[in-house]
Amino acid sequence: MASDWLGSIVSINCGDSLGVYQGRVSAVDQVSQTISLTRPFHNGVKCLVPEVTFRAGDITELKILEIPSSGDSQQCGDPQQTELGLPGVGCQVGINQNGTGKLLKKSMSSSAPQNIPKRAEMRTQDVAISPQQPCSKSYVDRHMESLSQSRSFRRRHNSWSSSSRHPNQATPKKSGIKNGQMKNKDDECFGDDIEEIPDTDFDFEGNLALFDKAAVFEEIDTYERRSGTRSRGTPNERPSRYRHDENILESEPIVYRRIMVPQNTSKEFCTVTDSGLVVPSVSYELHKKLLSVAEKHGLTLERRLEMTGVCASQMALTLLGGPNRLNPKNVHQRPTVALLCGPHVKGAQGISCGRHLANHDVHVILFLPNFVKMLESITNELSLFSKTQGQQVSSLKDLPSSPVDLVINCLDCHENAFLRDQPWYKAAVDWANQNRAPVLSIDPPMFEAELGIDAKWSLALGLPLPLGERAGRVYLCDIGIPQQVFQEVGINYRSPFGCKFVIPLHST
C-alpha cells in the first residue's frame, strides 16, 4: 500500500533539468499521481519551502534511504518486489535483518524507456548508500549536513533562487531553460567567494564619522595653491546659492521698460509675470491709428474680431471655473452667460465671444435690440452665432430673472455716446445691476464718470487705454498686431505676453 511508505526517507532524481531531491515522504496520492516530501534537500542544499510535491512523469529514479520502524514485516526474508502506488515508479527494495539497505533501482514499465545512470552518478549513489552502513536517520542527517557544508556559500535574499520560490509552491515543470544550469550560474556569481554574510547591518553613520572632511579639504586647498589649479569650491570659498526662479547663467540685465510710446501717458500698468514689465497706456486717438495701420497691412476687422472673440472666450472660460466646471462629468452644472451687445464693432466682438463660448458647451443668451440697419460685421457674426446652440433675444423680458454665472458687457462704444440715452440701453444697465452677477467688459471706453455698469474685469486690446477704477481689474489681450506696425506709429514695442495671449495688469 502507498500509505506504508509514509515517513520513509527517499532520494528522487528528476534528471538534469530539476536535479536530485531528498526528504521524508509525507503523502502519496495515487489519483493525481504525486508524491510529497517534507524538509526537502535539493542537490544537497536545504530547500526554503517546507514541502515539495513531484509528479510521476518528472521522476527519473527513486531510491529509499530509510524505512520507518513500522515496516518490520518486510525486514526479514528474501528481497521482495514493492510499489509506491505510482505507475512506473515502483522500487525493488532489499532489506537485511540488521536493517541495512542495498542499492535501489527503479522498476520502469515495459513501455517506458530505461534510463541508465552514468558512471559519475553510480559513483555518487554508491557513496550515498553503502551496503555495509546502516541506513539510519542520524546517518541521513549527517549526510545531508555534509552535502550542505560542501557548498561554502549562502544564498542572497535578493537572488533568483530566493525570490522565485514561495511557500506551498509545486515542483516547476520542465522548460527550455534548465533550472540546474541557472542555479549553477547563480552560485558562481553570488556564492563562490562569499564565506559568510554578517548578521549585523553596516553602520553608515559610524563609518562616515571616521571621515575627516575638513582635513581632506585642507589637503585639496594646499595642493591647489601649490599647483595653481582650482576645483569647484572649498568650504572657505562656497558659491552663492540661487533661488529656484533665478538663472545661474550670466545674461544681459533685465529691461523693465521695453515699450515706449511717443507721448506722455497719464497712466501706466505693470505685468504680474516676467518680474513686472511696464506697459504704458495710450490715448484713444493713438490706439485708433494703430488699428488703422494694422488693417492697411492686412490685419482686417474680421481677423481682429476673431482674435478678440477667442481671447475673450478663453478668459471667460477661466472665470467660469475652467476644467473644474467644464468637464463631461459635470454636465449638470452647465454655466450660463448673458451677452449684452450694442449696434457697433464692440457688439460684434461680443457676438464672436459668445459663439466660441457656445462651442464649449456654455449656455449663452445674447441680447441685441432690433435695429433697422446693422453693420456688416454684426450681420456676419450673427449668421455664425445662429449655427450654434446659443439663444438670441431682443427684449430684456426674455433675459433670465435669476442670477447668471457671468455678464459680458459690450454695450458701450468709444465714439457714439448718444446710445446711453436710449431706453433699451438704460433698461439693460438696470438689469445687469439687479442681476448681481460678475461683469466682464470687452474693450471698455475711457469716460468713467458716465459708465453705467460697474465691471469686475476689463479686457483691453493690444495696448490698454487709461482706464479708471470702475473698469475693475484690467487684462491685456494680444490681437496679433506685428511689431513693425507699432514702429510705424512711433511705438517702440517688445511683446510683454510671453507664452500667453491674455495677461493681467496692475496699476502703478
Coordinates of C-alpha atoms in Angstrom, one line a residue:
M1 CA 0.0 0.0 0.0
A2 CA 1.1 3.5 -0.6
S3 CA 0.4 4.5 3.0
D4 CA 3.0 2.1 4.2
W5 CA 5.7 4.3 2.8
L6 CA 4.8 7.4 4.7
G7 CA 7.7 8.6 6.8
S8 CA 10.3 6.9 4.7
I9 CA 13.4 8.9 3.6
V10 CA 13.8 8.8 -0.1
S11 CA 16.0 10.3 -2.8
I12 CA 14.3 11.3 -6.1
N13 CA 16.3 12.0 -9.2
C14 CA 14.3 14.3 -11.6
G15 CA 17.0 14.5 -14.3
D16 CA 19.4 17.2 -15.3
S17 CA 16.8 19.9 -15.5
L18 CA 15.3 19.6 -12.0
G19 CA 18.1 17.8 -10.1
V20 CA 18.0 15.4 -7.1
Y21 CA 15.8 15.9 -4.1
Q22 CA 16.0 14.1 -0.7
G23 CA 13.4 14.2 2.1
R24 CA 10.8 12.3 4.1
V25 CA 7.7 11.0 2.4
S26 CA 4.6 12.9 3.7
A27 CA 1.9 12.0 1.2
V28 CA 1.4 9.7 -1.8
D29 CA -1.6 10.4 -4.0
Q30 CA -2.5 7.6 -6.4
V31 CA -5.3 9.6 -8.0
S32 CA -3.2 12.6 -9.0
Q33 CA 0.0 10.5 -9.3
T34 CA 2.0 12.7 -7.0
I35 CA 4.4 12.2 -4.0
S36 CA 5.3 14.9 -1.4
L37 CA 8.4 15.3 0.7
T38 CA 8.8 17.3 3.9
R39 CA 12.0 19.0 4.9
P40 CA 13.4 18.6 1.4
F41 CA 17.0 19.0 0.2
H42 CA 17.8 19.9 -3.4
N43 CA 21.2 18.9 -4.7
G44 CA 22.5 18.8 -1.1
V45 CA 21.1 22.2 -0.1
K46 CA 18.2 22.6 2.2
C47 CA 15.1 24.0 0.4
L48 CA 13.4 27.2 1.6
V49 CA 10.0 25.6 1.4
P50 CA 8.7 23.1 4.0
E51 CA 7.3 20.6 1.5
V52 CA 7.8 19.8 -2.2
T53 CA 5.4 17.8 -4.4
F54 CA 6.5 15.8 -7.5
R55 CA 4.6 14.3 -10.4
A56 CA 5.2 10.8 -11.6
G57 CA 6.2 12.0 -15.0
D58 CA 9.1 14.1 -13.6
I59 CA 10.7 11.3 -11.6
T60 CA 13.6 9.5 -13.4
E61 CA 14.9 7.4 -10.4
L62 CA 13.7 6.9 -6.9
K63 CA 15.8 5.4 -4.0
I64 CA 14.7 4.6 -0.5
L65 CA 17.2 5.6 2.1
E66 CA 15.4 4.7 5.3
I67 CA 12.2 2.8 6.1
P68 CA 10.2 3.6 9.2
S69 CA 10.2 1.0 12.1
S70 CA 6.6 0.1 11.4
G71 CA 7.6 -1.8 8.3
D72 CA 9.2 -4.8 10.1
S73 CA 7.1 -7.2 8.1
Q74 CA 9.4 -6.6 5.1
Q75 CA 12.7 -6.6 7.1
C76 CA 13.0 -10.4 7.1
G77 CA 13.1 -12.9 4.4
D78 CA 14.1 -12.6 0.8
P79 CA 14.0 -9.3 -1.1
Q80 CA 10.5 -8.5 -2.3
Q81 CA 9.0 -6.5 -5.2
T82 CA 7.3 -3.4 -3.7
E83 CA 5.5 -0.5 -5.4
L84 CA 4.6 3.0 -4.1
G85 CA 1.2 3.0 -5.9
L86 CA 2.5 5.2 -8.8
P87 CA 2.7 3.5 -12.2
G88 CA 6.3 3.4 -13.5
V89 CA 7.7 4.4 -10.1
G90 CA 7.9 1.0 -8.4
C91 CA 11.1 0.1 -6.4
Q92 CA 13.0 -3.0 -5.7
V93 CA 14.0 -3.0 -2.0
G94 CA 16.4 -5.3 -0.5
I95 CA 16.5 -5.2 3.3
N96 CA 18.6 -7.4 5.6
Q97 CA 17.7 -8.4 9.1
N98 CA 20.1 -5.9 10.6
G99 CA 18.3 -3.0 8.8
T100 CA 21.0 -2.3 6.3
G101 CA 19.8 -1.3 2.8
K102 CA 21.1 -2.2 -0.6
L103 CA 21.1 -0.1 -3.8
L104 CA 17.6 0.6 -5.0
K105 CA 16.7 0.6 -8.7
K106 CA 13.7 2.0 -10.5
S107 CA 11.3 -0.5 -11.9
M108 CA 10.1 1.0 -15.1
S109 CA 7.1 -0.2 -17.1
S110 CA 7.7 -2.2 -20.2
S111 CA 6.7 0.7 -22.4
A112 CA 8.8 3.3 -20.7
P113 CA 12.4 3.8 -21.9
Q114 CA 15.1 2.7 -19.5
N115 CA 17.4 5.4 -18.1
I116 CA 20.9 4.1 -17.5
P117 CA 22.8 6.2 -14.9
K118 CA 26.2 7.5 -15.8
R119 CA 29.4 6.4 -14.1
A120 CA 29.7 9.6 -12.1
E121 CA 26.1 9.1 -10.9
M122 CA 26.7 5.5 -10.0
R123 CA 29.8 6.5 -8.0
T124 CA 27.7 9.1 -6.2
Q125 CA 24.9 6.6 -5.5
D126 CA 27.4 4.1 -4.1
V127 CA 28.8 6.8 -1.7
A128 CA 25.3 7.9 -0.7
I129 CA 24.1 4.4 0.2
S130 CA 26.7 1.9 1.2
P131 CA 25.7 -1.8 1.6
Q132 CA 27.7 -2.2 4.8
Q133 CA 26.5 1.1 6.5
P134 CA 23.1 1.1 8.3
C135 CA 20.6 3.5 6.7
S136 CA 19.5 5.3 9.9
K137 CA 18.1 8.8 10.3
S138 CA 21.2 10.1 12.0
Y139 CA 23.3 8.9 9.1
V140 CA 21.0 10.7 6.6
D141 CA 21.1 13.9 8.7
R142 CA 24.9 13.7 8.8
H143 CA 25.0 13.0 5.1
M144 CA 22.7 16.0 4.3
E145 CA 24.7 18.3 6.5
S146 CA 28.0 17.2 4.8
L147 CA 26.4 18.0 1.4
S148 CA 25.2 21.4 2.6
Q149 CA 28.6 22.2 4.1
S150 CA 30.4 21.3 0.9
R151 CA 28.8 24.3 -0.7
S152 CA 30.7 27.2 1.0
F153 CA 28.2 29.9 0.2
R154 CA 25.0 31.5 1.4
R155 CA 22.2 32.4 -0.9
R156 CA 21.5 36.1 -1.2
H157 CA 18.0 37.1 -0.2
N158 CA 17.5 39.1 -3.4
S159 CA 18.9 36.5 -5.7
W160 CA 16.9 34.5 -8.2
S161 CA 16.7 31.3 -6.1
S162 CA 15.1 33.0 -3.1
S163 CA 12.8 35.5 -4.9
S164 CA 11.3 32.9 -7.3
R165 CA 10.3 30.4 -4.6
H166 CA 7.3 30.8 -2.3
P167 CA 5.6 28.6 0.3
N168 CA 3.4 25.8 -0.9
Q169 CA 4.8 26.0 -4.4
A170 CA 4.7 22.8 -6.5
T171 CA 7.6 21.4 -8.4
P172 CA 8.3 23.6 -11.5
K173 CA 7.6 21.9 -14.8
K174 CA 10.3 21.3 -17.4
S175 CA 11.0 24.2 -19.6
G176 CA 13.5 25.3 -22.3
I177 CA 15.8 26.8 -19.6
K178 CA 17.3 24.2 -17.3
N179 CA 16.9 25.2 -13.7
G180 CA 20.0 23.4 -12.7
Q181 CA 22.1 25.4 -15.1
M182 CA 20.5 28.6 -13.8
K183 CA 21.3 27.6 -10.2
N184 CA 25.0 26.9 -11.1
K185 CA 25.2 30.3 -12.7
D186 CA 23.8 31.9 -9.6
D187 CA 26.2 30.0 -7.4
E188 CA 29.2 31.1 -9.5
C189 CA 28.0 34.7 -9.5
F190 CA 26.9 35.2 -5.9
G191 CA 28.3 32.4 -3.7
D192 CA 31.7 31.1 -4.6
D193 CA 33.8 33.8 -3.0
I194 CA 31.4 34.6 -0.1
E195 CA 32.4 32.8 3.0
E196 CA 29.8 34.3 5.4
I197 CA 27.4 37.2 5.3
P198 CA 27.4 39.3 8.5
D199 CA 24.2 39.3 10.5
T200 CA 24.6 42.9 11.7
D201 CA 23.8 45.9 9.5
F202 CA 26.5 48.2 8.2
D203 CA 26.9 51.3 10.4
F204 CA 26.9 54.1 7.8
E205 CA 26.9 56.9 10.4
G206 CA 29.8 55.5 12.3
N207 CA 31.8 54.9 9.2
L208 CA 31.1 58.4 8.0
A209 CA 32.2 59.9 11.3
L210 CA 35.7 58.4 10.6
F211 CA 36.0 60.7 7.6
D212 CA 37.7 64.0 8.4
K213 CA 36.1 66.3 5.8
A214 CA 38.0 69.4 7.0
A215 CA 41.4 67.7 6.7
V216 CA 40.6 66.5 3.2
F217 CA 39.5 69.9 2.0
E218 CA 42.6 71.5 3.6
E219 CA 44.8 69.0 1.7
I220 CA 43.0 69.8 -1.5
D221 CA 43.3 73.5 -0.9
T222 CA 47.1 73.1 -0.2
Y223 CA 47.5 71.1 -3.4
E224 CA 45.6 73.7 -5.5
R225 CA 47.7 76.6 -4.1
R226 CA 50.9 74.8 -5.0
S227 CA 49.8 73.6 -8.4
G228 CA 47.9 76.8 -9.3
T229 CA 44.7 74.9 -10.1
R230 CA 41.2 75.4 -8.7
S231 CA 38.4 73.0 -8.1
R232 CA 34.7 73.6 -8.0
G233 CA 34.8 75.1 -4.5
T234 CA 36.1 74.6 -0.9
P235 CA 34.4 75.3 2.4
N236 CA 36.1 78.7 2.5
E237 CA 35.0 79.6 -1.0
R238 CA 31.5 78.5 -1.3
P239 CA 29.5 79.7 -4.3
S240 CA 26.4 81.8 -3.7
R241 CA 23.1 80.0 -3.6
Y242 CA 20.4 80.7 -6.2
R243 CA 16.7 80.6 -5.9
H244 CA 14.6 78.2 -8.0
D245 CA 13.5 81.1 -10.4
E246 CA 16.9 82.6 -10.9
N247 CA 19.1 82.0 -13.9
I248 CA 22.6 80.8 -12.9
L249 CA 24.0 81.8 -16.3
E250 CA 25.1 85.3 -16.8
S251 CA 23.0 87.3 -19.2
E252 CA 22.1 90.9 -20.0
P253 CA 20.4 93.0 -17.4
I254 CA 16.6 92.9 -17.5
V255 CA 15.0 96.0 -19.1
Y256 CA 11.7 96.5 -17.4
R257 CA 10.5 99.3 -19.7
R258 CA 10.5 97.7 -23.1
I259 CA 7.5 99.6 -24.5
M260 CA 8.0 103.3 -25.3
V261 CA 5.2 105.5 -26.6
P262 CA 5.7 108.8 -28.4
Q263 CA 3.7 110.8 -25.9
N264 CA 3.5 111.1 -22.2
T265 CA 0.9 108.8 -20.7
S266 CA -1.4 109.6 -17.9
K267 CA -1.4 106.0 -16.5
E268 CA 1.0 103.1 -16.6
F269 CA 0.5 99.4 -15.8
C270 CA 2.8 96.6 -15.0
T271 CA 2.6 92.9 -15.7
V272 CA 2.5 90.2 -13.0
T273 CA 4.8 87.8 -14.8
D274 CA 8.4 88.5 -16.1
S275 CA 9.4 90.5 -12.9
G276 CA 6.8 93.3 -13.6
L277 CA 7.3 94.8 -17.0
V278 CA 6.0 98.3 -17.5
V279 CA 3.1 98.6 -20.0
P280 CA 2.1 102.2 -20.7
S281 CA -1.4 103.2 -21.7
V282 CA -2.1 105.0 -24.9
S283 CA -4.8 107.6 -25.9
Y284 CA -7.8 106.6 -27.9
E285 CA -6.5 108.5 -31.0
L286 CA -3.2 106.6 -30.9
H287 CA -5.0 103.3 -30.4
K288 CA -7.3 104.1 -33.3
K289 CA -4.4 105.0 -35.6
L290 CA -2.6 101.7 -34.6
L291 CA -5.6 99.6 -35.6
S292 CA -5.9 101.6 -38.9
V293 CA -2.3 101.0 -39.8
A294 CA -2.7 97.3 -38.9
E295 CA -5.7 97.0 -41.2
K296 CA -3.8 98.6 -44.0
H297 CA -1.1 95.9 -43.6
G298 CA -3.6 93.1 -43.8
L299 CA -4.9 92.7 -40.2
T300 CA -8.5 93.2 -41.2
L301 CA -11.5 93.8 -39.0
E302 CA -12.7 90.2 -39.4
R303 CA -9.3 88.9 -38.2
R304 CA -9.4 91.2 -35.2
L305 CA -12.9 90.2 -34.3
E306 CA -12.0 86.5 -34.4
M307 CA -8.8 87.1 -32.3
T308 CA -10.7 89.2 -29.8
G309 CA -13.5 86.6 -29.6
V310 CA -11.1 83.7 -29.0
C311 CA -9.1 85.6 -26.2
A312 CA -12.3 86.9 -24.6
S313 CA -13.9 83.5 -24.5
Q314 CA -10.7 81.9 -23.1
M315 CA -10.7 84.4 -20.3
A316 CA -14.4 83.9 -19.7
L317 CA -14.0 80.1 -19.5
T318 CA -11.3 80.6 -16.9
L319 CA -13.5 82.9 -14.9
L320 CA -16.3 80.3 -15.1
G321 CA -14.2 77.7 -13.4
G322 CA -12.1 76.2 -16.2
P323 CA -11.6 72.4 -16.1
N324 CA -13.2 72.1 -12.7
R325 CA -16.6 73.4 -14.1
L326 CA -16.4 72.4 -17.7
N327 CA -15.9 68.7 -18.0
P328 CA -18.0 65.7 -19.1
K329 CA -18.6 64.6 -15.5
N330 CA -20.1 67.9 -14.5
V331 CA -22.8 68.4 -17.2
H332 CA -25.5 69.1 -14.5
Q333 CA -23.7 72.4 -13.7
R334 CA -23.7 74.0 -17.2
P335 CA -22.7 77.7 -16.8
T336 CA -24.9 80.4 -18.1
V337 CA -23.5 83.6 -19.7
A338 CA -25.5 86.7 -20.7
L339 CA -24.1 88.8 -23.5
L340 CA -25.3 92.5 -23.7
C341 CA -24.3 93.9 -27.2
G342 CA -24.9 97.1 -29.0
P343 CA -25.0 98.0 -32.7
H344 CA -21.3 98.7 -33.2
V345 CA -17.9 96.9 -33.6
K346 CA -17.8 96.3 -29.8
G347 CA -21.1 94.4 -30.1
A348 CA -19.6 92.3 -33.0
Q349 CA -16.7 91.4 -30.7
G350 CA -19.2 90.2 -28.0
I351 CA -21.1 88.1 -30.6
S352 CA -17.8 86.5 -31.6
C353 CA -17.0 85.7 -28.0
G354 CA -20.5 84.3 -27.5
R355 CA -20.1 81.9 -30.5
H356 CA -16.9 80.5 -29.0
L357 CA -18.4 80.1 -25.6
A358 CA -21.4 78.2 -27.1
N359 CA -19.0 75.9 -28.9
H360 CA -17.6 75.0 -25.5
D361 CA -20.9 73.8 -24.1
V362 CA -21.8 77.1 -22.3
H363 CA -25.4 78.3 -22.3
V364 CA -25.2 81.7 -24.0
I365 CA -28.0 84.2 -24.0
L366 CA -27.3 87.1 -26.5
F367 CA -29.2 90.3 -26.1
L368 CA -29.2 92.5 -29.2
P369 CA -32.0 95.1 -29.9
N370 CA -33.8 95.1 -33.3
F371 CA -32.3 97.8 -35.5
V372 CA -33.4 98.8 -39.0
K373 CA -29.8 98.9 -40.2
M374 CA -26.8 97.0 -38.8
L375 CA -23.2 96.8 -39.6
E376 CA -21.9 94.1 -42.0
S377 CA -19.6 92.8 -39.3
I378 CA -22.6 92.3 -36.9
T379 CA -24.6 90.6 -39.6
N380 CA -21.8 88.1 -40.4
E381 CA -21.3 87.3 -36.7
L382 CA -25.0 86.8 -36.1
S383 CA -25.1 84.4 -39.0
L384 CA -22.3 82.3 -37.5
F385 CA -23.8 82.6 -34.0
S386 CA -27.2 81.2 -35.2
K387 CA -25.5 78.0 -36.2
T388 CA -24.6 77.3 -32.5
Q389 CA -26.9 76.3 -29.6
G390 CA -26.8 79.9 -28.3
Q391 CA -30.0 81.8 -27.7
Q392 CA -30.6 85.3 -29.1
V393 CA -33.2 87.7 -27.6
S394 CA -34.2 91.2 -28.5
S395 CA -36.2 92.0 -25.4
L396 CA -35.0 92.3 -21.8
K397 CA -38.0 90.4 -20.7
D398 CA -36.5 87.3 -22.2
L399 CA -33.4 87.5 -20.1
P400 CA -33.3 85.3 -17.0
S401 CA -34.6 86.8 -13.8
S402 CA -32.3 84.7 -11.7
P403 CA -28.6 85.5 -11.4
V404 CA -26.4 84.1 -14.2
D405 CA -22.8 83.0 -13.9
L406 CA -21.3 85.8 -15.9
V407 CA -22.4 89.0 -17.7
I408 CA -20.3 90.2 -20.7
N409 CA -20.8 93.9 -21.4
C410 CA -20.4 95.1 -25.0
L411 CA -23.0 97.9 -24.9
D412 CA -20.6 100.9 -24.8
C413 CA -18.9 102.5 -27.8
H414 CA -15.9 104.8 -27.9
E415 CA -17.3 107.3 -30.3
N416 CA -21.1 107.2 -30.1
A417 CA -22.0 108.2 -26.5
F418 CA -25.7 109.1 -27.5
L419 CA -26.6 105.4 -27.2
R420 CA -26.6 105.8 -23.5
D421 CA -29.8 107.9 -23.8
Q422 CA -31.7 105.1 -25.5
P423 CA -34.4 103.3 -23.4
W424 CA -33.1 99.8 -24.2
Y425 CA -29.6 100.8 -23.0
K426 CA -30.9 102.1 -19.7
A427 CA -33.0 99.0 -19.2
A428 CA -30.0 96.7 -20.0
V429 CA -27.9 98.6 -17.4
D430 CA -30.7 98.2 -14.8
W431 CA -31.0 94.5 -15.5
A432 CA -27.2 94.0 -15.2
N433 CA -27.0 95.9 -11.9
Q434 CA -30.0 93.9 -10.4
N435 CA -28.8 90.5 -11.6
R436 CA -25.8 90.6 -9.1
A437 CA -23.6 88.6 -11.5
P438 CA -19.9 89.5 -12.1
V439 CA -19.4 91.6 -15.2
L440 CA -16.6 91.3 -17.8
S441 CA -16.3 94.4 -20.1
I442 CA -14.6 93.9 -23.5
D443 CA -12.7 97.0 -24.7
P444 CA -14.5 99.5 -22.5
P445 CA -14.3 103.3 -23.2
M446 CA -12.4 105.8 -21.2
F447 CA -15.3 108.0 -19.9
E448 CA -15.5 106.6 -16.5
A449 CA -17.9 109.1 -15.0
E450 CA -20.8 108.1 -17.3
L451 CA -20.2 104.4 -17.2
G452 CA -23.4 102.7 -16.4
I453 CA -22.3 99.2 -15.4
D454 CA -19.5 98.6 -12.9
A455 CA -17.2 95.8 -14.2
K456 CA -15.2 93.4 -12.2
W457 CA -12.8 92.7 -15.1
S458 CA -12.0 94.6 -18.3
L459 CA -10.2 93.3 -21.3
A460 CA -8.0 95.7 -23.3
L461 CA -6.9 95.1 -26.9
G462 CA -3.2 95.5 -28.0
L463 CA -2.3 98.3 -25.6
P464 CA -4.5 99.5 -22.7
L465 CA -6.4 102.8 -22.5
P466 CA -6.1 104.9 -19.3
L467 CA -9.0 103.1 -17.6
G468 CA -10.1 104.0 -14.1
E469 CA -11.2 102.1 -11.0
R470 CA -14.7 101.4 -12.3
A471 CA -13.2 99.2 -15.0
G472 CA -12.1 96.7 -12.4
R473 CA -9.0 94.6 -12.9
V474 CA -7.5 95.2 -16.3
Y475 CA -6.4 92.3 -18.6
L476 CA -4.5 92.8 -21.8
C477 CA -5.2 90.8 -24.9
D478 CA -2.9 90.1 -27.9
I479 CA -4.8 90.6 -31.1
G480 CA -1.8 89.8 -33.4
I481 CA -0.5 93.3 -34.3
P482 CA 3.0 92.9 -35.8
Q483 CA 6.0 94.7 -34.3
Q484 CA 6.6 96.8 -37.4
V485 CA 3.1 98.2 -37.2
F486 CA 3.9 99.5 -33.7
Q487 CA 7.1 101.1 -35.0
E488 CA 5.3 102.7 -37.9
V489 CA 3.1 104.6 -35.5
G490 CA 6.1 105.6 -33.3
I491 CA 5.8 102.9 -30.6
N492 CA 8.9 101.1 -29.6
Y493 CA 7.4 97.7 -28.8
R494 CA 8.5 94.4 -27.4
S495 CA 5.8 91.8 -26.5
P496 CA 5.0 91.5 -22.8
F497 CA 2.8 88.4 -23.3
G498 CA 5.5 85.7 -23.1
C499 CA 3.8 82.3 -23.5
K500 CA 0.2 83.6 -23.1
F501 CA -2.3 85.6 -25.1
V502 CA -4.1 87.2 -22.1
I503 CA -2.1 88.6 -19.2
P504 CA -3.3 90.6 -16.1
L505 CA -2.1 94.1 -15.5
H506 CA -1.7 96.1 -12.2
S507 CA -1.9 99.9 -11.9
T508 CA 1.3 101.5 -10.8

